Each structure stands twice: as structure tokens, then as C-alpha cells.
Coordinates of C-alpha atoms and ligand atoms in Angstrom, one line a residue:
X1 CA 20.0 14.9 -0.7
X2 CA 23.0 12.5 -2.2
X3 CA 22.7 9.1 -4.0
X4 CA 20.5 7.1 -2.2
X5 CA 21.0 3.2 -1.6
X6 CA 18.6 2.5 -4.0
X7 CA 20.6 4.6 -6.6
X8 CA 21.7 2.6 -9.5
X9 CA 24.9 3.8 -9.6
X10 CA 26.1 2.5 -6.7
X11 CA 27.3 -0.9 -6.3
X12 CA 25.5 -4.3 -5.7
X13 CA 24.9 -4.4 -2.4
X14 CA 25.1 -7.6 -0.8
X15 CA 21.9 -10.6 -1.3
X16 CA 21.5 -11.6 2.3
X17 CA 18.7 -14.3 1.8
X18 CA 19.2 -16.3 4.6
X19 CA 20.0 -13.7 7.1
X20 CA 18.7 -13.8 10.1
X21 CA 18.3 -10.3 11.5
X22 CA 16.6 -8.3 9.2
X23 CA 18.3 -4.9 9.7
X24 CA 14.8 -3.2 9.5
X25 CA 13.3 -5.7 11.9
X26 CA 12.6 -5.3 15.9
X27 CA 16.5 -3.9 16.4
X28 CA 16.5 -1.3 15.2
X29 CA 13.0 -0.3 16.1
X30 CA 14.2 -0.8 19.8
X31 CA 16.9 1.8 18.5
X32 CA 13.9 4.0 18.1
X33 CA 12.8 3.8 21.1
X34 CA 16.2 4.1 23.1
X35 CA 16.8 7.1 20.7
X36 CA 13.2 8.1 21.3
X37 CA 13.3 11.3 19.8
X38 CA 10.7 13.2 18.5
X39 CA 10.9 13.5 14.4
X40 CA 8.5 16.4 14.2
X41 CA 10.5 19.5 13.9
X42 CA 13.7 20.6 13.4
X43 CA 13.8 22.2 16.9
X44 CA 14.4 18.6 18.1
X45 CA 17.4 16.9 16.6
X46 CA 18.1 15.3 13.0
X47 CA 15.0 13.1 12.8
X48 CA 13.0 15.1 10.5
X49 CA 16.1 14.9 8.2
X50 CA 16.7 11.1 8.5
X51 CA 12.8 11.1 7.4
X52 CA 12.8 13.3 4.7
X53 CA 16.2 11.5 3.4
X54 CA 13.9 8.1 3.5
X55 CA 10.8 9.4 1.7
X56 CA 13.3 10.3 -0.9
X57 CA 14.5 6.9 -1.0
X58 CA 11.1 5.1 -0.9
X59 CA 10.1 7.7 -3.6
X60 CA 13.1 6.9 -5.8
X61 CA 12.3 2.9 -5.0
X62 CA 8.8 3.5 -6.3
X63 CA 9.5 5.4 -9.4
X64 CA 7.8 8.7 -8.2
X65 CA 9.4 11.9 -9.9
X66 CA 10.6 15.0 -7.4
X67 CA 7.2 16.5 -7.1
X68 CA 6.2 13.9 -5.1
X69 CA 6.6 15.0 -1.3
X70 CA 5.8 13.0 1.8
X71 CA 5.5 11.6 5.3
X72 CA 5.7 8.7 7.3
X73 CA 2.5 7.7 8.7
X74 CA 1.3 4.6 11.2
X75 CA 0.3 2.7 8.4
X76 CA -2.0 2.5 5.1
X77 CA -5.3 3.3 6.5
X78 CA -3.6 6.8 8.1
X79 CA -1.5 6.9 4.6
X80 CA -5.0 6.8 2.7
X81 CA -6.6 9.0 5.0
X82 CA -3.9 11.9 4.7
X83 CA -4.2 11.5 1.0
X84 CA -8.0 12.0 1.3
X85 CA -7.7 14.8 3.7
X86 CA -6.2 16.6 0.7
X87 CA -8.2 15.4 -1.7
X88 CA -10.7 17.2 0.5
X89 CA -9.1 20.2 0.8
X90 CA -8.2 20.3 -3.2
X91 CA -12.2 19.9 -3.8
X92 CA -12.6 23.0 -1.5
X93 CA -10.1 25.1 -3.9
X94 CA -12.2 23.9 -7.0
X95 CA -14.7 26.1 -4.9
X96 CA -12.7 28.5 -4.4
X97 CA -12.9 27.9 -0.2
X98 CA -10.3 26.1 2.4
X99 CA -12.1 23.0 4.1
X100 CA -9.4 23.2 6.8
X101 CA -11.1 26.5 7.8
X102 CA -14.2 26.4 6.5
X103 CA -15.4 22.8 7.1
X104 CA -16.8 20.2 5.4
X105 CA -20.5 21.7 5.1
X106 CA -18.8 24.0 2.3
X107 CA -18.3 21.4 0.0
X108 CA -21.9 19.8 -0.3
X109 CA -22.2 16.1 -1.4
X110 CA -18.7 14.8 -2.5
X111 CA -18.5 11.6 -4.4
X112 CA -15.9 9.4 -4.2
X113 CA -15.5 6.5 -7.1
X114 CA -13.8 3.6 -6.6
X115 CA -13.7 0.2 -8.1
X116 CA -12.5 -2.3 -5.3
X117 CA -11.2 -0.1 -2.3
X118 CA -10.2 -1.5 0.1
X119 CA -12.4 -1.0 3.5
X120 CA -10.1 1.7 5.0
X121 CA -11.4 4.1 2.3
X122 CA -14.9 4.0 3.7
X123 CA -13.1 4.7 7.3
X124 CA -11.3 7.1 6.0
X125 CA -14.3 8.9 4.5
X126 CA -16.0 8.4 7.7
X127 CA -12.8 9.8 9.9
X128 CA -13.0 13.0 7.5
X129 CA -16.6 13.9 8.2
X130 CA -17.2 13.5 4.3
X131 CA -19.2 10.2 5.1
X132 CA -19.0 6.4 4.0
X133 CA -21.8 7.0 1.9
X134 CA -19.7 9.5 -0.2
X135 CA -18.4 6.3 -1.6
X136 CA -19.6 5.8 -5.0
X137 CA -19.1 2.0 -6.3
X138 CA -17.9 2.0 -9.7
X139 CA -18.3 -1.4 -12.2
X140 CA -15.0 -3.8 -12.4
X141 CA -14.1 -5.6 -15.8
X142 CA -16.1 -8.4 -16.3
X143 CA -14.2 -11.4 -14.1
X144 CA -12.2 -8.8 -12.4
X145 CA -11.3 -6.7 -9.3
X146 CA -9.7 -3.7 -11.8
X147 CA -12.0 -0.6 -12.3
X148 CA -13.8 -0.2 -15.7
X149 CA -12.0 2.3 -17.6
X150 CA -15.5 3.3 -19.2
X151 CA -17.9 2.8 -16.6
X152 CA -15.0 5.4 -14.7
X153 CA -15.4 7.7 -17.3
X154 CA -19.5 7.7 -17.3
X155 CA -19.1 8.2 -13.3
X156 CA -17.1 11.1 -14.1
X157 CA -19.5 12.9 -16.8
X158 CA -22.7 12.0 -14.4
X159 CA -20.5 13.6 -11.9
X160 CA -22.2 17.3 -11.2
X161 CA -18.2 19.1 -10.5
X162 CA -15.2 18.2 -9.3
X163 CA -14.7 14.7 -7.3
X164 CA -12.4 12.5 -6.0
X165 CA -11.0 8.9 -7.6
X166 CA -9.8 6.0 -5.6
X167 CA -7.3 3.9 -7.4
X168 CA -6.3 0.2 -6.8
X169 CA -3.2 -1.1 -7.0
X170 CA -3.1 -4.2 -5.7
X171 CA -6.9 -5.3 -4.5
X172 CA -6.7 -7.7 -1.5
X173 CA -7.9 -10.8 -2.3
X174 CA -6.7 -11.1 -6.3
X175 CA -4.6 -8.2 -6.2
X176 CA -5.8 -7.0 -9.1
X177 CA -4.6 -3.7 -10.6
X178 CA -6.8 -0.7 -11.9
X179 CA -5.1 1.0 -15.5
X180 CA -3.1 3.8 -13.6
X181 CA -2.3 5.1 -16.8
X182 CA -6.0 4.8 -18.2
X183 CA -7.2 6.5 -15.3
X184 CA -4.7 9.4 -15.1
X185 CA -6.0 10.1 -18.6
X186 CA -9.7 10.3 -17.8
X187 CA -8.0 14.0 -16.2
X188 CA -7.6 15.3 -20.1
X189 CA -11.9 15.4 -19.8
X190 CA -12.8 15.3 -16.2
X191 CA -11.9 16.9 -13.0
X192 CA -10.8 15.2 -10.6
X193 CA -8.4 14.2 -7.5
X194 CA -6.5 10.9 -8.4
X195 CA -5.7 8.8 -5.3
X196 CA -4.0 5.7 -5.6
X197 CA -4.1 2.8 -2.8
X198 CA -0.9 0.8 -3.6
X199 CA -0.7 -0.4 -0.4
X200 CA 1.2 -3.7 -1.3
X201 CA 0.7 -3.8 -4.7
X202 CA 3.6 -0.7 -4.9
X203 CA 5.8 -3.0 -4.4
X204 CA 5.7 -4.5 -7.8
X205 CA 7.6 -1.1 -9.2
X206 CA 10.8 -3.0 -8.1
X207 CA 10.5 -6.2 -10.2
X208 CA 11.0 -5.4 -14.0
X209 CA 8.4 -8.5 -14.6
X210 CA 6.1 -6.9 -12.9
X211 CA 6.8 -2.9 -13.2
X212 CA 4.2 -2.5 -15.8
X213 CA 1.2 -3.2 -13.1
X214 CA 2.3 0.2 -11.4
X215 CA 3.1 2.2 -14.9
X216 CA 1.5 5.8 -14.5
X217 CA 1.5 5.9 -10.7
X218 CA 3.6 9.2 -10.4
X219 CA 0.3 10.5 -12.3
X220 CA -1.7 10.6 -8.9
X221 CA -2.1 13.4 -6.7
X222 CA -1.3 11.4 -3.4
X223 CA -0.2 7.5 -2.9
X224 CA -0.4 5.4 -0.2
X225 CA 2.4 2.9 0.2
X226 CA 2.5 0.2 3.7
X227 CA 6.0 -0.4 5.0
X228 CA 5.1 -2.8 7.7
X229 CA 4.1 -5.6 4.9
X230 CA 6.2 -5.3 2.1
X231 CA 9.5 -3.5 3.2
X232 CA 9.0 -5.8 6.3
X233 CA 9.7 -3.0 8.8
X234 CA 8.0 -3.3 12.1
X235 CA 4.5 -2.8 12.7
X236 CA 3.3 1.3 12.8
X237 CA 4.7 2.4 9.7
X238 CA 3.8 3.4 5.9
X239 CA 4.2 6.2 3.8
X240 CA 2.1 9.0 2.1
X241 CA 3.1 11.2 -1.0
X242 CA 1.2 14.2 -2.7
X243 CA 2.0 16.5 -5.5
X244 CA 0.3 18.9 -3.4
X245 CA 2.2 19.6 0.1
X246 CA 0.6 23.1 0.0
X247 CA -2.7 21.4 0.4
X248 CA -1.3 19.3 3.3
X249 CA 0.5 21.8 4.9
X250 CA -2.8 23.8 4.8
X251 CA -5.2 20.3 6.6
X252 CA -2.3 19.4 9.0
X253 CA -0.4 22.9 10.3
X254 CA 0.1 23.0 13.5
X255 CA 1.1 27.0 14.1
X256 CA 2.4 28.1 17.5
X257 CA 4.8 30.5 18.8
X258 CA 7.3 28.2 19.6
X259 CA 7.0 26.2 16.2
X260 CA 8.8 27.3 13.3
X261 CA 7.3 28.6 10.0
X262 CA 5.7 27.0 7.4
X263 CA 7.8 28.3 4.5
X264 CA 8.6 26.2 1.2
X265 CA 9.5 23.0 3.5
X266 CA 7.0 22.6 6.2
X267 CA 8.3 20.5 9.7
X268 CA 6.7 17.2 10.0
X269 CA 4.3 18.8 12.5
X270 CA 2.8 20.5 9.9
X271 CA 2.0 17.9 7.6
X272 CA 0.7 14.8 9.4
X273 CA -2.4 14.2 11.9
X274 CA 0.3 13.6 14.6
X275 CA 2.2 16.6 16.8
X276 CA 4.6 14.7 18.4
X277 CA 5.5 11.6 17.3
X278 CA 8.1 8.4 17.0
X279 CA 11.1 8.3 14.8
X280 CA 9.9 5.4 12.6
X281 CA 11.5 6.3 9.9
X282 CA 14.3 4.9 10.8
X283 CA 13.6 1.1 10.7
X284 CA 13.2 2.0 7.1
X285 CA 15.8 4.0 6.5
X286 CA 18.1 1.0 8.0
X287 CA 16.2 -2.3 5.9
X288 CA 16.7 0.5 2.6
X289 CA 20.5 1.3 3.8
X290 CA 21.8 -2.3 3.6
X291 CA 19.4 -4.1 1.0
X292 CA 18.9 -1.2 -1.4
X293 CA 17.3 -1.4 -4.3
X294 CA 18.6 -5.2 -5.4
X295 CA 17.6 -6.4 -1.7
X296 CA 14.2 -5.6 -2.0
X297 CA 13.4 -6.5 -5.8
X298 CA 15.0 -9.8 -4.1
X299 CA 12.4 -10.2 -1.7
X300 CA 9.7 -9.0 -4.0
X301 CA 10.6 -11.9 -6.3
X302 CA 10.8 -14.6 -4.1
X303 CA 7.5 -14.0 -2.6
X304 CA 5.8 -13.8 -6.2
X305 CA 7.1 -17.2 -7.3
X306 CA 6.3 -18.7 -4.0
X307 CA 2.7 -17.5 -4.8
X308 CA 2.9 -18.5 -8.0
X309 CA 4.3 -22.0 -7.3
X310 CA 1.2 -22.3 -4.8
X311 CA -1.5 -21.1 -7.2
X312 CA -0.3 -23.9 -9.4
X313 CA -0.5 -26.6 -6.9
X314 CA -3.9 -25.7 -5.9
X315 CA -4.9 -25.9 -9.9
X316 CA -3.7 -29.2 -10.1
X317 CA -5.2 -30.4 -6.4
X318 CA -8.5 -32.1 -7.2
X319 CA -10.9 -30.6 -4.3
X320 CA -9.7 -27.0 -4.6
X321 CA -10.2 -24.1 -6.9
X322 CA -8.1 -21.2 -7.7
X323 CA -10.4 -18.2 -8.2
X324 CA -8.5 -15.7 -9.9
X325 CA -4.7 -16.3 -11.4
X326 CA -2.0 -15.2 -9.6
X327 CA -1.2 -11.9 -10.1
X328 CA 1.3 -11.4 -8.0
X329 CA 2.2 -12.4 -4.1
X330 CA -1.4 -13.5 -3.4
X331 CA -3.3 -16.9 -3.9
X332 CA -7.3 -17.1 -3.8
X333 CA -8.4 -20.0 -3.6
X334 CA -11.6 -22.2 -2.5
X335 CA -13.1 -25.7 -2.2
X336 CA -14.6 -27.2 -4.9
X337 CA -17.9 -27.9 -5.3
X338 CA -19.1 -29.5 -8.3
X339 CA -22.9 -28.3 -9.0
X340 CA -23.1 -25.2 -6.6
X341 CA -22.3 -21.5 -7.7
X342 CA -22.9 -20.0 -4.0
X343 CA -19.6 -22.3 -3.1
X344 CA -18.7 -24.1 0.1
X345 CA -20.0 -22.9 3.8
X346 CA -17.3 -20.7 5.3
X347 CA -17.8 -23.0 7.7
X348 CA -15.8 -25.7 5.7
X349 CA -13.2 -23.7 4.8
X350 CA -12.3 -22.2 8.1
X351 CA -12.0 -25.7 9.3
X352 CA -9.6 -26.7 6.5
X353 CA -7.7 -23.0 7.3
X354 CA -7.3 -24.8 11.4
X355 CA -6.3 -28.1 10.0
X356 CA -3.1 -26.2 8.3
X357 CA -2.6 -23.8 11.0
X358 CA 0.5 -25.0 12.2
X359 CA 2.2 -24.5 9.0
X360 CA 0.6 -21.3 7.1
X361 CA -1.8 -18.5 8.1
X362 CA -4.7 -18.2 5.4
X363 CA -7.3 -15.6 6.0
X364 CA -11.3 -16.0 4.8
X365 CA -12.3 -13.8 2.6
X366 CA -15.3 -14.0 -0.2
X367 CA -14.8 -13.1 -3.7
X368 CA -17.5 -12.7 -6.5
X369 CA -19.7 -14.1 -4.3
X370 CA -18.0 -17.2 -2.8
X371 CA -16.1 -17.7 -0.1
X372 CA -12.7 -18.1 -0.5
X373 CA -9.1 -18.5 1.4
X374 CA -6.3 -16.0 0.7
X375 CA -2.7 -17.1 1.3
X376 CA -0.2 -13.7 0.8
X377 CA 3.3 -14.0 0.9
X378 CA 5.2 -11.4 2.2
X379 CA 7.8 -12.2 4.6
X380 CA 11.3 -11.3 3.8
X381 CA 12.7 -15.0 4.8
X382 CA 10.5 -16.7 2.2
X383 CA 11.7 -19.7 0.4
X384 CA 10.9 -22.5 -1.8
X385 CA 10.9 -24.8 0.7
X386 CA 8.3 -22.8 2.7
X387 CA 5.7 -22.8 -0.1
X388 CA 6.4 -26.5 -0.7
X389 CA 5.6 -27.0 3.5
X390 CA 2.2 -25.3 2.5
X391 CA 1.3 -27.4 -0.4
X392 CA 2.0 -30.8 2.1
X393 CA 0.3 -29.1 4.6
X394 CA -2.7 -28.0 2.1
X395 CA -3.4 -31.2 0.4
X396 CA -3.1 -33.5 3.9
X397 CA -6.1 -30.8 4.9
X398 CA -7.8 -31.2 1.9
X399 CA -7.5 -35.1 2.0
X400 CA -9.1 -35.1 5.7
X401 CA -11.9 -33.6 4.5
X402 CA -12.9 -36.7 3.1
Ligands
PLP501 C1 -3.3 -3.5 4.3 C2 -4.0 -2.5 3.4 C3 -4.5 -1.3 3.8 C4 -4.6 -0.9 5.3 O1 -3.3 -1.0 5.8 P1 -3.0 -0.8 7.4 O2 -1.5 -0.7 7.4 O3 -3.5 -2.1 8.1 O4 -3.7 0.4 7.9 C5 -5.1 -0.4 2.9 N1 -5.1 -0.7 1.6 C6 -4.7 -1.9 1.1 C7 -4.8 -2.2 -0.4 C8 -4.1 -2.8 2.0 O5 -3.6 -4.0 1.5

């Protein structure tokens, strides 16, 4: 593979912050489908190339070293669920048995810890036949959504063998980050499969303020990355790496006469839950081909000081509360209310949510307890002036509530 886009020896590319196609966008996914080739194998055309060329970028943009190998999946619930899959078949090796061939009744009770997963980790468990329940809750720090370093590590040593470990890297409502490097330690004592959901919060690799939050990542076994909310490609598309393509090859082949080997480089059809299947790689290889590395850190940026321009408005509105500070692209906020700790009705705040509804798009949520309102900035075309459209909007609906 040659220099990438996001390579930093080649030159600046362009800042295109008021364009108005994004080159990733629905264009080039109606590309796709003109094209509409199927990626899966190298008996069908160069897809499967153009995809492994853009996992190599994406992994470069992320700051994952060359043992990281992946795929293109529909999105992070399938990217978390691959990732699991092996983790699956990696605590069937620890037993010295294949899950893929043996099933899941070899393995006995699996526990998975987590801090603050997000809810496709209990679909994924349940997709997988390992079971929701497998899901082991593991303490936060105190005021936070970020795993417990120590309460991890008693998990561990109550743990009877080997188990799996969900990171977070970017939790939902306060995007809070788990201690990537803490955790990855933990693997010096205890033995387990390292996961890491970083979903969104993945994104923050690209901004040198905010690097640090992702530090230790390339220590997991597999990663889950979204493409369809940060890189802002069309809907159906993320990406999953492991350090273990063996173990994926070994869940996801595919073998028929008329495929081709497995060998050192598996086809695509051998490594994710789909046979045939769209070229989406290439929306992403397109928005990574002409805004590089620069282009997204760009709209990385913008969308955190939008956030954090927002999380300071709502401090100073009288009527609101922010609930957590503003880590990065996400504000969570709620009503005050002087005198209560159970917070307002969700009744209350879904009607201030309808009052602004023409100009921003805030999703309920409930955090420590109290119901809350999220506002996550994302969009590629984010400006000032947006977040300043908000805040009008905001404090007219707060004003109406009287
Ligand atoms: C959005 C999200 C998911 C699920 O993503 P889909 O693309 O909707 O499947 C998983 N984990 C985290 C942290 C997320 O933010």
C-alpha cells in the first residue's frame, strides 16, 4: 500500500469548510450503487482492494499500528459484534476448543465487564448466543461514566478464567473515556480479551487537544470505529479492527469450491457476517481522498468548540443544568430544579426538546438518575453560527416554560 492521504508527508490538502458537497456524502454513495459491485472477493473486481487500501487509511487516521487488520461493516453495533465474535472464539482457544465449530455450550458461563457500554453490547451478546446476561456491570469513578480502574481489576481476580472486557471510549450521553492505557495494563495480571467501543469517541485521535483521551487504543484486541457519524459518510458504514484476523477468519469463513483460499490474506467473504455485500468502502475512501488527515481533524474541531461553546451557555442560563462538562462533541444537560434530586418529568423536557425543534435535534436520555437532554455535534458543515442558532433557540424554550 503507498502513502495514504492521511500521510503526513504529503501536502496540505485543501480546508473546504463551507463546501457544499461533501465528497463522502450521498454522491458518491449513488457511485456505489451504479458501480454496484460486490467487494467480497477478489474474483469480483478491485473492490476488496479499494477496501483494504481504506482500512489502512482509517487505521493510520486512528493511530493503530500494522497489526491491526479489518473490515468494513454496516455500522457500530455489527463493528462491536464482529469484535465480540472473536473475543468469543479467542475464549474458546484459552480452552483449547474452536467456538466456530464447537459452539457456544463449550465455553460455559462467559462474563463480560464493562463500565458504561453502550446498549448494542448486550445485543451483541445476545446476537452471539453468549447471552445479555453475560454482561457483568463493572463500578464507574465516583461522578463519572469511565470504568474504575480498581473495581476492573477485582472483576478480573473474582473472575474464575479467562473473560472478555468492554472498553469505552466515548460513552453516549457525557462521552466519557475509560483509561485505555490503565486497562491494557490490567493484561500484565489477568487474562483477558480487550474490546474497545470507540464508536465516536475515536475520533478524538485526530485532534492533538484531545489525542490523549484515545492514548493506548492500538493495545486492544478489536476496535469498533462508526463512519456514518463522525467521518460523515452515508448511513450503513463503520469499521472493525482485530489483532487477531486468524480468529476472524476462523468465525466468518465462508469455504466453497468456487471461493478462493484462506491463506495469509483472507477475501472479505471470509471475514465479515456478510457473503455478498455493497462496496461501501468507497464513500470513505472518497471523504479520506480529498480531506485527509487535516480535513477531518478540521471537522473534529469545529464540532468540539461548538459543544463546548453550548455547554457554556447552558451554565450561565438560569433554568438549566449542565450535568457533566463537556468532554468533547456532546452537551448533557437538564432543567433545573431547585430542591429535587430525582430532576424534572421527562415530560417537561421533551416538551422544551419540541419547542426548539425547528432549529436543533436533542435526544432524552437519563444520566445518574435524572433525566437529561443530549445535544451531539457531528455534522461536517458545523459552524459558529449554528451553535449560536441553538443557544437563541434554547433560551426562547426555556423562557416559555415560564
Ligand atoms: C452509535 C454507537 C453505537 C451503535 O452504532 P450504530 O452505528 O447505530 O450501530 C455503538 N457504540 C457507541 C458508543 C455509539 O455511539
Amino acid at each position: 500500500m503507498g502513502a495514504g492521504p492521511v500521510d503526513q508527508r504529503r501536502p496540505a490538502l485543501p480546508r473546504l469548510r463551507h463546501r457544499r458537497h461533501h465528497p463522502g456524502r450521498p454522491g458518491r454513495d449513488w457511485l456505489t450503487s451504479t458501480l454496484d459491485q460486490n467487494s467480497n472477493s477478489s474474483l469480483d473486481g478491485a473492490g476488496q482492494q479499494l477496501e483494504r487500501q481504506t482500512v489502512g487509511w482509517l487505521r493510520e487516521l486512528f493511530g493503530l499500528g500494522p497489526e491491526h487488520r479489518g473490515a468494513l461493516v454496516s455500522g457500530a453495533t455489527m463493528s462491536n459484534t464482529v469484535g465480540l465474535a472473536i473475543a468469543r472464539e479467542w475464549l474458546g482457544e484459552q480452552l483449547g476448543v474452536s467456538v466456530a465449530d464447537a459452539g457456544t455450550a463449550a465455553l460455559g458461563r462467559v462474563r463480560v465487564l464493562s463500565g458504561s457500554p453502550h446498549s448494542s453490547i448486550a445485543k451483541a451478546l445476545s446476537m452471539l448466543g453468549l447471552g445479555r446476561a453475560a454482561l457483568v456491570p463493572v463500578p464507574t469513578l465516583p461522578g463519572r461514566e469511565a470504568v474504575d480502574p480498581a473495581a476492573l481489576e477485582r472483576a478480573l481476580r473474582e473472575s474464575p478464567g479467562p473473560c472478555v472486557v468492554v472498553a469505552n471510549a466515548g460513552t453516549v450521553n457525557t462521552v466519557d473515556f475509560d483509561d485505555l492505557r490503565a486497562l491494557a495494563g490490567l493484561r500484565q495480571r489477568h487474562d483477558f480479551w480487550l474490546h474497545t467501543d470507540a464508536a465516536f469517541g475515536g475520533f478524538a485521535a485526530l485532534a492533538p487537544e484531545h489525542a490523549a483521551l484515545v492514548a493506548g487504543l492500538d493495545a486492544s484486541d478489536s476496535v469498533c470505529v462508526d463512519l456514518h457519524k463522525w467521518l460523515n459518510v452515508p448511513y450503513d458504514s463503520a469499521v472493525q479492527f482485530t489483532r487477531r484476523p486468524d480468529l476472524q477468519a476462523r468465525v466468518f469463513q465462508n469455504s466453497a469450491a468456487y471461493l478462493g483460499p484462506l491463506g495469509e490474506n483472507p477475501d472479505l467473504v471470509h471475514l465479515t457476517p456478510e457473503n455478498s455485500r455493497r462496496l461501501r468502502a468507497l464513500a470513505t475512501w472518497f471523504a479520506l481522498r480529498a480531506y485527509g488527515r487535516d480535513g477531518h481533524r478540521d471537522i473534529v474541531e469545529r464540532c468540539v468548540t461548538a459543544a463546548r461553546t453550548l455547554g457554556r451557555a447552558v451554565a450561565d442560563t438560569p433554568g438549566l443544568r449542565l450535568l457533566a462538562p463537556v468532554r468533547l462533541n456532546v452537551v448533557c444537560f437538564t432543567l433545573a430544579e431547585p430542591g429535587s434530586a430525582d430532576g424534572p418529568a421527562p415530560e417537561r423536557l421533551a416538551a422544551l426538546a419540541d419547542r426548539m425543534s425547528a432549529d436543533a435535534f436533542l435526544t432524552p436520555t437519563r444520566y445518574a438518575g435524572v433525566p437529561a437532554l443530549r445535544a451531539a455535534f457531528s455534522n461536517w458543515r458545523t459552524v459558529n453560527a449554528d451553535v449560536e442558532q441553538v443557544i437563541r433557540a434554547l433560551r426562547n424554550a426555556v423562557a416559555a416554560e415560564g
